[in-house]
Coordinates of C-alpha atoms in Angstrom, one line a residue:
Chain A
M833 CA 67.0 17.4 44.4
T834 CA 67.8 14.8 41.7
L835 CA 67.5 11.2 40.9
F836 CA 71.2 10.7 41.6
D837 CA 71.5 12.9 44.3
F838 CA 69.4 11.4 46.0
L839 CA 71.3 8.7 45.4
D840 CA 74.7 9.0 46.4
I841 CA 74.0 10.6 50.1
S842 CA 71.7 7.1 50.2
G843 CA 74.9 5.9 49.2
T844 CA 77.0 7.3 51.7
I845 CA 75.1 6.6 54.4
A846 CA 74.9 2.6 54.0
F847 CA 78.5 2.3 54.0
A848 CA 78.9 4.8 56.6
I849 CA 76.4 2.3 58.7
S850 CA 78.3 -0.4 57.5
G851 CA 82.0 1.6 59.1
A852 CA 80.7 2.6 61.6
L853 CA 79.6 -1.5 62.0
V854 CA 82.5 -2.7 61.5
A855 CA 84.8 -0.3 64.0
M856 CA 82.6 -0.7 66.6
R857 CA 82.8 -4.7 66.4
K858 CA 86.9 -3.6 66.8
R859 CA 85.5 -1.5 70.0
F860 CA 87.2 1.6 68.4
D861 CA 86.1 5.3 70.8
P862 CA 83.7 8.4 69.0
F863 CA 86.3 8.7 66.6
G864 CA 88.0 6.2 65.5
V865 CA 83.9 5.3 65.2
F866 CA 83.4 8.3 62.9
I867 CA 86.4 7.9 60.3
I868 CA 86.3 4.8 60.1
A869 CA 82.3 5.5 58.6
F870 CA 84.2 8.7 56.7
V871 CA 86.4 5.9 54.5
T872 CA 84.2 3.4 53.8
A873 CA 81.8 6.1 52.6
V874 CA 84.2 8.5 50.7
G875 CA 87.4 6.3 50.9
G876 CA 87.5 4.7 46.8
G877 CA 85.3 8.8 45.3
T878 CA 88.4 10.1 47.5
L879 CA 90.6 8.0 45.3
R880 CA 89.1 7.9 41.8
D881 CA 88.7 11.7 42.6
V882 CA 92.9 12.4 43.9
L883 CA 94.0 9.3 40.3
I884 CA 92.3 11.9 38.1
G885 CA 92.7 15.0 39.8
R886 CA 89.7 16.3 40.2
N887 CA 90.3 18.9 43.1
P888 CA 89.6 19.8 45.8
V889 CA 87.8 15.7 46.4
F890 CA 84.2 15.9 46.1
W891 CA 83.3 15.7 49.8
M892 CA 85.1 19.4 50.3
A893 CA 83.4 21.3 48.0
N894 CA 80.0 20.4 49.4
M895 CA 79.3 19.5 53.5
E896 CA 75.9 17.1 52.5
Y897 CA 78.5 14.4 52.7
I898 CA 80.1 15.2 56.1
Y899 CA 76.5 15.5 56.8
A900 CA 75.2 11.7 55.6
I901 CA 77.7 10.4 57.3
M902 CA 77.3 12.3 60.8
A903 CA 73.7 11.2 60.3
G904 CA 75.0 7.7 59.7
T905 CA 77.1 7.3 63.2
I906 CA 75.6 8.2 65.4
L907 CA 72.8 6.6 64.0
T908 CA 74.4 3.0 64.3
I909 CA 75.6 4.1 67.7
I910 CA 72.6 5.3 68.7
L911 CA 70.4 1.9 67.6
R912 CA 74.1 -0.1 68.0
K913 CA 71.8 -2.9 70.1
R914 CA 69.2 -3.5 67.7
L915 CA 71.2 -3.2 63.8
R916 CA 72.6 -7.2 64.8
Y917 CA 68.9 -8.4 64.8
L918 CA 69.0 -6.1 62.1
S919 CA 71.9 -7.7 59.5
K920 CA 70.1 -7.8 56.2
S921 CA 69.0 -4.3 56.0
L922 CA 72.2 -3.7 56.1
F923 CA 73.2 -6.2 53.7
L924 CA 70.9 -4.5 51.6
F925 CA 72.1 -0.8 52.2
D926 CA 76.0 -1.8 51.0
T927 CA 74.5 -3.6 48.3
I928 CA 72.8 -1.1 47.3
G929 CA 75.5 1.6 48.0
L930 CA 77.0 -0.1 45.8
G931 CA 75.3 0.1 43.2
L932 CA 74.7 3.8 43.2
Y933 CA 78.7 4.2 43.7
T934 CA 79.1 2.2 40.4
I935 CA 77.3 4.6 39.0
V936 CA 78.5 8.1 39.6
G937 CA 82.2 6.6 39.1
T938 CA 81.7 5.3 35.8
E939 CA 79.4 8.4 34.7
I940 CA 82.6 10.9 35.4
G941 CA 85.1 8.9 33.6
I942 CA 82.9 8.9 31.2
E943 CA 82.8 12.7 31.7
Y944 CA 86.2 13.2 31.0
N945 CA 86.2 11.1 28.3
F946 CA 88.4 8.0 29.6
H947 CA 89.1 4.7 27.7
P948 CA 85.6 2.6 28.9
I949 CA 88.4 0.0 30.4
I950 CA 89.0 3.6 32.9
C951 CA 85.8 4.1 33.0
I952 CA 84.9 0.2 34.9
A953 CA 87.9 0.4 37.0
L954 CA 86.9 4.2 38.1
G955 CA 83.0 3.0 38.3
T956 CA 84.7 0.2 40.6
M957 CA 87.2 1.8 42.7
S958 CA 84.6 4.5 43.8
A959 CA 82.1 1.6 44.8
S960 CA 84.7 -0.7 47.0
F961 CA 88.3 1.2 48.0
G962 CA 85.8 2.5 50.3
G963 CA 85.9 -1.5 51.6
V964 CA 89.5 -1.8 51.2
I965 CA 90.5 1.0 53.0
R966 CA 88.7 0.7 56.3
D967 CA 89.7 -3.3 56.1
V968 CA 93.4 -1.7 55.7
L969 CA 92.7 0.4 59.1
C970 CA 91.5 -3.1 61.4
N971 CA 94.5 -3.9 59.7
K972 CA 92.1 -7.2 57.8
I973 CA 92.9 -8.3 54.8
P974 CA 90.7 -7.2 52.4
L975 CA 87.5 -9.0 52.3
I976 CA 87.0 -8.1 49.1
F977 CA 90.2 -9.5 47.1
K978 CA 88.9 -13.7 48.7
K979 CA 85.3 -13.3 49.9
E980 CA 82.0 -13.7 47.4
V981 CA 80.8 -11.5 44.6
Y982 CA 80.9 -7.9 45.4
A983 CA 84.2 -6.3 42.9
T984 CA 82.2 -7.4 40.2
A985 CA 78.7 -6.8 40.8
S986 CA 80.5 -3.2 40.0
I987 CA 82.8 -3.9 37.3
I988 CA 79.4 -6.4 35.7
G989 CA 77.6 -2.4 36.4
G990 CA 79.8 -0.5 34.9
I991 CA 79.8 -2.5 31.8
A992 CA 76.2 -2.6 31.5
F993 CA 76.0 1.2 31.8
L994 CA 78.0 1.8 28.9
V995 CA 76.2 0.1 27.1
I996 CA 72.6 1.3 28.1
S997 CA 74.2 4.6 27.4
N998 CA 74.6 3.5 23.8
Y999 CA 71.0 2.9 23.6
T1000 CA 68.9 6.2 25.5
T1001 CA 69.5 9.3 26.1
N1002 CA 67.7 8.3 30.0
Q1003 CA 69.4 8.8 32.5
N1004 CA 67.2 7.8 35.2
V1005 CA 66.3 5.1 32.3
T1006 CA 70.7 4.7 32.5
Y1007 CA 71.3 4.9 36.4
V1008 CA 68.6 2.6 37.7
V1009 CA 68.5 -0.6 35.2
T1010 CA 72.0 -0.6 36.4
S1011 CA 71.9 -1.0 40.3
L1012 CA 69.2 -3.4 39.6
I1013 CA 72.1 -5.3 37.2
V1014 CA 74.6 -4.3 40.1
I1015 CA 72.2 -4.9 43.2
A1016 CA 70.5 -8.1 41.5
I1017 CA 73.7 -9.9 40.9
R1018 CA 74.8 -9.7 44.2
L1019 CA 71.8 -10.7 46.0
I1020 CA 71.8 -13.8 43.7
A1021 CA 75.9 -14.9 43.9
V1022 CA 75.5 -15.1 47.8
R1023 CA 72.0 -16.0 47.8
F1024 CA 73.2 -19.4 45.8
K1025 CA 76.6 -18.0 48.2
L1026 CA 78.3 -18.0 44.5
E1027 CA 83.1 -17.3 44.5
L1028 CA 85.4 -16.7 42.4
P1029 CA 87.5 -20.0 41.9
S1030 CA 90.5 -18.5 43.5
F1031 CA 93.9 -20.0 42.6
Y1032 CA 97.0 -19.9 44.7
T1033 CA 100.4 -21.6 44.9
T1034 CA 102.8 -23.5 47.5
K1035 CA 103.8 -21.4 49.9
Q1036 CA 106.6 -20.5 50.1
Chain B
M214 CA 112.4 32.7 59.8
T215 CA 109.5 33.3 61.4
L216 CA 107.2 31.6 64.3
F217 CA 105.1 29.9 62.4
D218 CA 108.3 28.4 60.4
F219 CA 110.5 28.0 63.9
L220 CA 106.9 25.8 64.9
D221 CA 106.7 23.9 61.9
I222 CA 110.1 22.4 62.7
S223 CA 110.4 22.2 65.8
G224 CA 106.8 20.1 64.9
T225 CA 108.6 17.5 61.9
I226 CA 110.9 17.1 64.2
A227 CA 109.2 15.6 67.0
F228 CA 106.8 13.0 64.6
A229 CA 110.6 12.3 63.2
I230 CA 111.5 10.6 66.6
S231 CA 109.2 10.1 68.0
G232 CA 108.3 7.2 64.3
A233 CA 111.6 6.1 64.5
L234 CA 110.6 5.5 67.5
V235 CA 109.0 2.3 66.6
A236 CA 110.6 1.6 63.4
M237 CA 113.4 0.6 66.1
R238 CA 111.2 -1.5 68.1
K239 CA 109.9 -3.6 65.0
R240 CA 113.3 -3.3 63.8
F241 CA 113.5 -2.0 60.6
D242 CA 116.5 -1.4 58.7
P243 CA 117.9 2.9 58.6
F244 CA 116.3 2.7 55.1
G245 CA 112.6 1.8 57.0
V246 CA 113.8 3.6 59.5
F247 CA 114.4 6.0 57.7
I248 CA 110.9 6.4 55.6
I249 CA 108.6 5.9 58.8
A250 CA 110.1 8.6 60.7
F251 CA 109.5 10.8 56.7
V252 CA 105.7 9.3 57.0
T253 CA 105.5 10.1 61.1
A254 CA 106.5 13.9 60.2
V255 CA 105.0 14.5 56.9
G256 CA 102.4 11.8 55.6
G257 CA 98.9 14.3 57.4
G258 CA 100.1 17.2 55.8
T259 CA 100.5 14.9 52.0
L260 CA 97.7 13.7 52.9
R261 CA 96.2 17.4 52.7
D262 CA 98.4 18.4 50.4
V263 CA 97.3 15.8 48.3
L264 CA 93.0 16.5 48.6
I265 CA 92.9 19.6 48.5
G266 CA 95.3 19.5 45.5
R267 CA 97.7 21.7 46.6
N268 CA 100.9 20.6 44.6
P269 CA 104.1 19.3 44.6
V270 CA 103.1 18.3 47.7
F271 CA 104.5 20.4 50.5
W272 CA 107.6 19.2 51.2
M273 CA 109.2 18.6 47.9
A274 CA 109.1 21.8 47.4
N275 CA 111.0 23.3 51.3
M276 CA 114.4 21.1 51.3
E277 CA 114.2 21.9 55.8
Y278 CA 111.7 19.3 56.0
I279 CA 113.6 16.5 54.8
Y280 CA 116.6 17.9 56.7
A281 CA 115.0 17.7 60.0
I282 CA 113.9 14.5 59.0
M283 CA 116.6 13.1 58.6
A284 CA 118.5 14.7 61.8
G285 CA 116.1 13.6 63.4
T286 CA 116.2 10.3 62.6
I287 CA 120.3 9.8 63.3
L288 CA 119.6 11.3 66.3
T289 CA 117.0 8.7 67.2
I290 CA 119.5 5.7 66.0
I291 CA 123.0 7.9 67.8
L292 CA 120.8 8.2 70.4
R293 CA 119.0 4.9 71.0
K294 CA 119.6 3.6 74.4
R295 CA 119.8 7.2 76.6
L296 CA 115.5 7.3 74.3
R297 CA 114.7 4.7 76.1
Y298 CA 114.8 6.8 79.7
L299 CA 113.5 10.2 78.3
S300 CA 110.2 8.0 77.2
K301 CA 109.2 11.8 79.1
S302 CA 110.7 14.3 77.1
L303 CA 109.8 11.9 74.0
F304 CA 106.0 12.6 75.3
L305 CA 106.3 16.7 75.7
F306 CA 107.7 16.3 72.3
D307 CA 105.7 14.2 70.1
T308 CA 101.8 16.7 72.0
I309 CA 103.8 19.6 70.6
G310 CA 104.1 18.3 67.4
L311 CA 100.2 17.1 67.3
G312 CA 99.6 20.7 68.8
L313 CA 101.7 22.9 65.6
Y314 CA 100.4 21.1 63.2
T315 CA 97.3 21.0 64.0
I316 CA 98.3 24.9 63.7
V317 CA 99.7 24.9 60.1
G318 CA 96.7 22.0 59.3
T319 CA 93.5 24.5 59.7
E320 CA 95.1 27.8 58.3
I321 CA 95.8 26.6 54.8
G322 CA 91.8 25.0 55.5
I323 CA 91.0 29.2 55.7
E324 CA 93.9 30.4 52.9
Y325 CA 92.0 28.0 50.8
N326 CA 88.5 29.2 52.2
F327 CA 87.8 25.7 52.7
H328 CA 84.3 25.4 55.4
P329 CA 85.0 25.3 59.1
I330 CA 84.2 22.0 59.4
I331 CA 87.0 21.3 56.7
C332 CA 89.0 23.2 57.6
I333 CA 88.9 21.7 61.2
A334 CA 89.6 18.3 59.8
L335 CA 92.3 19.1 57.6
G336 CA 94.2 20.2 60.8
T337 CA 93.4 16.6 62.7
M338 CA 94.4 15.1 59.7
S339 CA 97.6 17.3 58.7
A340 CA 98.3 16.6 63.1
S341 CA 97.1 12.9 63.5
F342 CA 97.4 10.9 59.9
G343 CA 100.6 10.9 60.0
G344 CA 101.1 8.4 63.0
V345 CA 98.4 6.8 61.3
I346 CA 100.5 5.8 58.2
R347 CA 103.3 4.7 60.6
D348 CA 100.6 1.9 62.1
V349 CA 99.6 1.1 59.5
L350 CA 102.9 0.1 57.4
C351 CA 103.9 -1.4 60.4
N352 CA 101.1 -3.9 60.5
K353 CA 99.4 -2.2 63.4
I354 CA 95.3 -1.0 64.3
P355 CA 96.0 2.9 64.4
L356 CA 96.5 4.2 68.4
I357 CA 94.3 7.4 68.0
F358 CA 91.2 5.0 66.8
K359 CA 91.1 3.4 70.0
K360 CA 93.0 5.1 72.8
E361 CA 93.8 8.2 73.9
V362 CA 92.4 11.6 73.5
Y363 CA 95.3 12.1 70.8
A364 CA 93.1 13.8 67.5
T365 CA 89.8 15.1 70.1
A366 CA 92.9 17.7 71.3
S367 CA 93.2 18.5 67.9
I368 CA 90.3 19.2 66.8
I369 CA 89.4 21.2 69.8
G370 CA 92.3 23.4 68.2
G371 CA 91.1 23.6 65.2
I372 CA 87.7 25.2 67.1
A373 CA 90.1 27.1 69.3
F374 CA 92.0 28.7 66.5
L375 CA 89.0 29.1 64.4
V376 CA 87.2 31.4 67.3
I377 CA 90.5 32.8 67.9
S378 CA 91.2 33.6 65.2
N379 CA 87.6 36.3 64.9
Y380 CA 88.9 38.6 67.6
T381 CA 92.0 38.8 67.3
T382 CA 94.5 39.6 64.4
N383 CA 98.3 39.0 66.1
Q384 CA 98.6 35.7 63.9
N385 CA 101.3 35.1 66.9
V386 CA 98.2 35.3 69.9
T387 CA 96.4 32.9 68.1
Y388 CA 98.7 30.5 67.1
V389 CA 100.4 30.0 71.1
V390 CA 97.3 29.5 72.5
T391 CA 95.8 26.9 70.1
S392 CA 98.5 25.0 70.6
L393 CA 98.5 25.9 74.2
I394 CA 95.2 24.7 74.3
V395 CA 96.0 20.8 72.4
I396 CA 99.0 21.3 74.3
A397 CA 97.1 21.2 77.8
I398 CA 93.9 19.4 76.9
R399 CA 96.7 15.8 75.5
L400 CA 99.0 16.1 79.5
I401 CA 95.9 16.9 81.1
A402 CA 94.3 13.3 79.2
V403 CA 97.0 11.7 79.9
R404 CA 97.9 11.9 83.4
F405 CA 94.3 12.0 84.2
K406 CA 93.6 8.2 81.5
L407 CA 90.8 10.3 80.2
E408 CA 89.6 8.0 77.1
L409 CA 86.2 8.2 75.1
P410 CA 83.9 5.5 75.6
S411 CA 83.5 2.8 72.7
F412 CA 80.5 1.2 72.6
Y413 CA 80.5 -1.5 71.2
T414 CA 78.2 -4.6 68.8
T415 CA 79.2 -8.4 70.2
K416 CA 81.7 -9.9 67.7
Q417 CA 80.6 -11.2 64.0
Chain C
M354 CA 108.8 2.2 20.5
T355 CA 112.7 3.7 22.2
L356 CA 114.1 1.2 24.3
F357 CA 112.9 3.9 27.2
D358 CA 109.1 2.7 26.1
F359 CA 110.4 -0.8 26.1
L360 CA 112.1 -0.9 28.7
D361 CA 108.8 0.7 30.7
I362 CA 106.5 -2.0 30.4
S363 CA 109.2 -4.9 30.8
G364 CA 109.8 -3.3 33.8
T365 CA 105.2 -2.9 34.7
I366 CA 104.8 -6.4 33.6
A367 CA 108.1 -8.1 35.8
F368 CA 106.0 -6.3 39.0
A369 CA 102.5 -7.4 37.6
I370 CA 104.0 -10.8 37.7
S371 CA 105.6 -10.9 41.4
G372 CA 102.2 -9.0 42.5
A373 CA 100.2 -11.4 41.6
L374 CA 102.8 -14.5 43.2
V375 CA 102.2 -12.8 46.5
A376 CA 98.4 -12.7 46.1
M377 CA 98.1 -16.3 45.1
R378 CA 99.8 -17.5 47.9
K379 CA 96.7 -15.3 50.0
R380 CA 94.6 -17.3 47.7
F381 CA 92.9 -14.8 46.5
D382 CA 90.9 -14.7 43.8
P383 CA 91.2 -14.0 40.5
F384 CA 89.7 -9.9 41.0
G385 CA 91.7 -10.1 44.9
V386 CA 94.8 -10.8 42.4
F387 CA 95.0 -8.5 39.7
I388 CA 94.4 -6.0 41.6
I389 CA 97.4 -7.2 43.9
A390 CA 99.0 -7.8 40.7
F391 CA 98.1 -3.9 39.9
V392 CA 98.7 -2.1 42.7
T393 CA 102.5 -3.5 42.5
A394 CA 102.6 -2.7 38.6
V395 CA 101.8 0.3 39.6
G396 CA 101.7 2.1 43.0
G397 CA 105.0 3.4 42.9
G398 CA 104.3 5.0 39.9
T399 CA 101.2 6.2 41.1
L400 CA 102.1 7.4 44.5
R401 CA 105.2 9.9 43.0
D402 CA 102.2 11.2 40.6
V403 CA 99.3 12.4 43.0
L404 CA 102.9 13.6 44.4
I405 CA 104.0 16.3 42.2
G406 CA 100.3 17.2 40.8
R407 CA 100.7 14.3 36.8
N408 CA 97.3 14.1 36.9
P409 CA 95.2 11.7 36.2
V410 CA 98.2 9.3 36.9
F411 CA 100.5 7.3 34.4
W412 CA 98.3 4.5 33.5
M413 CA 95.2 5.8 32.8
A414 CA 96.0 7.8 29.9
N415 CA 97.9 5.7 28.1
M416 CA 95.9 2.2 28.4
E417 CA 99.1 -0.5 27.5
Y418 CA 100.4 -0.2 31.8
I419 CA 96.7 -2.4 32.1
Y420 CA 97.1 -4.2 29.1
A421 CA 100.3 -5.2 30.5
I422 CA 99.3 -6.2 34.1
M423 CA 96.5 -8.5 32.1
A424 CA 98.7 -9.9 31.1
G425 CA 101.4 -10.4 33.3
T426 CA 98.1 -11.5 35.5
I427 CA 97.2 -14.5 33.4
L428 CA 99.9 -15.6 32.3
T429 CA 101.1 -15.9 36.7
I430 CA 97.3 -17.6 36.5
I431 CA 98.1 -20.9 34.0
L432 CA 101.4 -20.9 34.6
R433 CA 100.8 -21.6 38.6
K434 CA 102.3 -25.5 38.3
R435 CA 105.7 -24.1 36.3
L436 CA 106.6 -20.6 38.6
R437 CA 107.1 -22.2 41.4
Y438 CA 110.5 -23.6 39.5
L439 CA 110.8 -20.3 38.2
S440 CA 111.8 -18.2 41.5
K441 CA 114.8 -17.0 39.9
S442 CA 113.8 -15.6 37.2
L443 CA 110.8 -14.3 38.9
F444 CA 113.5 -12.9 41.4
L445 CA 115.5 -11.5 38.3
F446 CA 111.9 -10.1 36.8
D447 CA 111.8 -8.3 39.9
T448 CA 115.7 -7.1 39.6
I449 CA 115.0 -5.5 36.0
G450 CA 111.6 -3.7 37.2
L451 CA 113.4 -2.6 40.1
G452 CA 115.8 -0.8 38.4
L453 CA 113.7 0.7 35.0
Y454 CA 111.6 1.9 37.6
T455 CA 114.7 3.8 39.6
I456 CA 115.4 5.3 35.9
V457 CA 111.9 6.1 35.0
G458 CA 110.5 8.2 38.4
T459 CA 114.6 9.9 39.0
E460 CA 114.0 10.9 34.5
I461 CA 110.6 12.2 36.1
G462 CA 112.0 14.1 38.7
I463 CA 114.5 16.0 36.4
E464 CA 112.1 16.8 33.9
Y465 CA 110.1 18.7 36.9
N466 CA 113.4 20.3 38.0
F467 CA 113.5 19.2 41.6
H468 CA 116.1 19.2 44.0
P469 CA 118.4 16.3 43.5
I470 CA 117.5 14.5 46.3
I471 CA 114.4 14.8 45.4
C472 CA 114.5 13.0 42.3
I473 CA 115.6 9.9 43.5
A474 CA 113.1 9.6 46.2
L475 CA 111.0 9.7 43.1
G476 CA 112.9 7.0 41.3
T477 CA 112.7 5.2 44.9
M478 CA 108.4 5.7 45.2
S479 CA 108.6 4.6 42.2
A480 CA 110.7 1.5 41.5
S481 CA 109.9 0.6 45.1
F482 CA 106.3 1.4 46.6
G483 CA 104.0 -0.5 44.7
G484 CA 106.0 -3.9 46.3
V485 CA 104.9 -1.4 50.0
I486 CA 101.4 -1.1 48.3
R487 CA 100.7 -4.8 47.9
D488 CA 102.6 -5.7 52.2
V489 CA 99.9 -3.4 53.1
L490 CA 97.1 -4.9 51.5
C491 CA 98.2 -8.6 52.0
N492 CA 97.6 -7.1 56.1
K493 CA 102.2 -7.8 56.3
I494 CA 104.8 -5.0 57.3
P495 CA 106.2 -4.5 54.0
L496 CA 109.8 -6.7 53.6
I497 CA 111.0 -3.5 52.3
F498 CA 111.9 -2.0 55.4
K499 CA 112.5 -5.1 56.8
K500 CA 114.8 -7.3 55.0
E501 CA 117.5 -6.8 51.8
V502 CA 119.4 -4.5 50.2
Y503 CA 116.4 -3.4 48.0
A504 CA 115.8 0.2 48.1
T505 CA 119.4 0.6 48.5
A506 CA 119.7 -0.1 45.2
S507 CA 117.3 2.5 44.5
I508 CA 118.6 5.0 46.1
I509 CA 122.3 4.3 44.8
G510 CA 121.1 3.8 41.2
G511 CA 119.4 7.1 41.1
I512 CA 122.6 9.2 42.5
A513 CA 124.1 7.1 39.8
F514 CA 121.7 8.8 37.0
L515 CA 122.0 12.1 38.5
V516 CA 125.7 11.3 38.2
I517 CA 126.5 9.9 34.7
S518 CA 123.9 12.4 33.2
N519 CA 126.4 15.0 34.2
Y520 CA 129.4 13.1 31.8
T521 CA 126.7 12.2 28.7
T522 CA 124.0 12.7 26.6
N523 CA 123.1 9.8 25.1
Q524 CA 119.5 9.0 26.8
N525 CA 120.5 5.0 26.8
V526 CA 123.6 5.5 27.6
T527 CA 123.0 7.1 30.9
Y528 CA 119.6 4.5 31.3
V529 CA 121.1 0.7 31.0
V530 CA 124.3 1.9 32.7
T531 CA 122.0 2.4 35.7
S532 CA 119.6 0.0 35.3
L533 CA 123.4 -2.3 35.5
I534 CA 124.5 -0.4 38.3
V535 CA 121.1 -1.2 39.8
I536 CA 120.2 -5.2 39.4
A537 CA 124.6 -5.4 40.2
I538 CA 124.2 -4.6 43.5
R539 CA 120.8 -6.5 44.1
L540 CA 122.1 -9.5 43.1
I541 CA 126.1 -8.9 45.9
A542 CA 123.3 -7.8 48.3
V543 CA 121.8 -11.3 47.8
R544 CA 124.1 -13.6 46.6
F545 CA 125.9 -12.7 49.7
K546 CA 123.7 -11.8 52.3
L547 CA 124.0 -8.7 53.4
E548 CA 121.6 -6.9 54.9
L549 CA 121.8 -3.4 57.1
P550 CA 121.9 -3.1 59.5
S551 CA 119.2 -2.7 62.3
F552 CA 119.4 -0.9 65.0
Y553 CA 116.1 -1.3 67.6
T554 CA 115.4 -0.3 71.4
T555 CA 113.7 -3.0 73.6
K556 CA 109.8 -3.2 73.2
Q557 CA 107.4 -1.3 75.1

């Protein structure tokens, strides 16, 4: 197992737990909880694969993702009473997932020889669109369109990844530095309550 | 026309009627009613085809699906006053559709040599995700995440399909037994008001 | 740059502006505004490409679309106070986009040798499903399912496109006449408040 694989599976479990928690708060049944955990964990990467024509989508060819999501879901259901007190560790998991999936998506874009802007878009999509699909299925406005520096951290991480790749051929260095940048931006933004400004016109 | 084809088209009409009824209750115009009937009927199978890279999606290559959905939509609009009194027959149609689409999806998974878990997931997706897309487009929380044994019947049907396939090479037997299992589970669950338990944490 | 290319980019900018305005009314942050502008502009065409297996989707291979959407988004944010007074010109832009995207989608269907009904469906999808995805992401019931002659104008435009193509080999004539038909239907429908009737059953 390479560092890349390890990070990939850790990100999947982290996102699955965060999805399962949202679904349980909405009082979904276990099937619903699993599906929301599933789309939160692999929804962004699935959209990425479908848009670039990478068939079948990644989690169909490699059962590890499904096992990781099942483990995350069952763990969340069992530990549901303790997880309330653990919202900080969950926030951390979700942030780690954000960093890791950004790397996975950006790297796939490079592999397919896409324009750098598309590579960054694929990284951001992989990292943050699972949460968008989760919110749509839970009938909520996607959180990342309104609050917190979330996708922004992923965009900056994608840019960093492309820049760092130019200076080193050591992939592990690129992975670690990029994840740390994404995680640091998000932690700082939440700590100091930084938000992007919003511009709005009058309601029609 | 084989038994498989017949079941396939019957399931499509059944789901189209159930979608059209939901859209009419939301006061959609005829275009909206048709689109909701359409996504309810073929949305799950379309998602399945897109995820496994089966292009173009099934209803583009074979016009029978579109004709079946048009027929189901027009029928529902014409008979709208009587259908109120027919909710039991509609429930039956929807349940038949659930059984048939489970078979279609699972079989495609086997044909593509996917892992058994993926085959079952494809069957469940084909059978129940049209309803998820219908609910999202109608701005409702997807019914199957909260109530009733619906997707669960499909999952058990998929498992049964794989098991039965090992014991007989007569496809018609496999089709009929699997549909009957799915339909029986759903009828029993609704008759005795069985639901999956839900686990929830405090609201944040 | 051909007439076709020019119309294509103009339609993209028009739809991006209309999406950005909806997102700003929902108080999204700049990232959210860009994403909504993006899906409004290219969501329909992306769905079309994914369903027919045209990979990677069009805006990944040609950066002009992303630049056009960025320009439209920034323009909308800068001019947000004036655009209120410009709702008529925005309506016009959106209507032009509707006409142009209908043509693009129908033409791709013909190129892929699909059945005429599928070609019309691809045109309508390209032209109006960006707005459906926009509304789903903003947690609203898609406008086009309930109000105004919108998708209907696109369907009639698609039929016109197929008919006119039989009588002339001059593509520019086909493009211009089809756009004018779509635009005229929509303008007339809005001017005289024409709507499709809705049929509804009692609420359950």
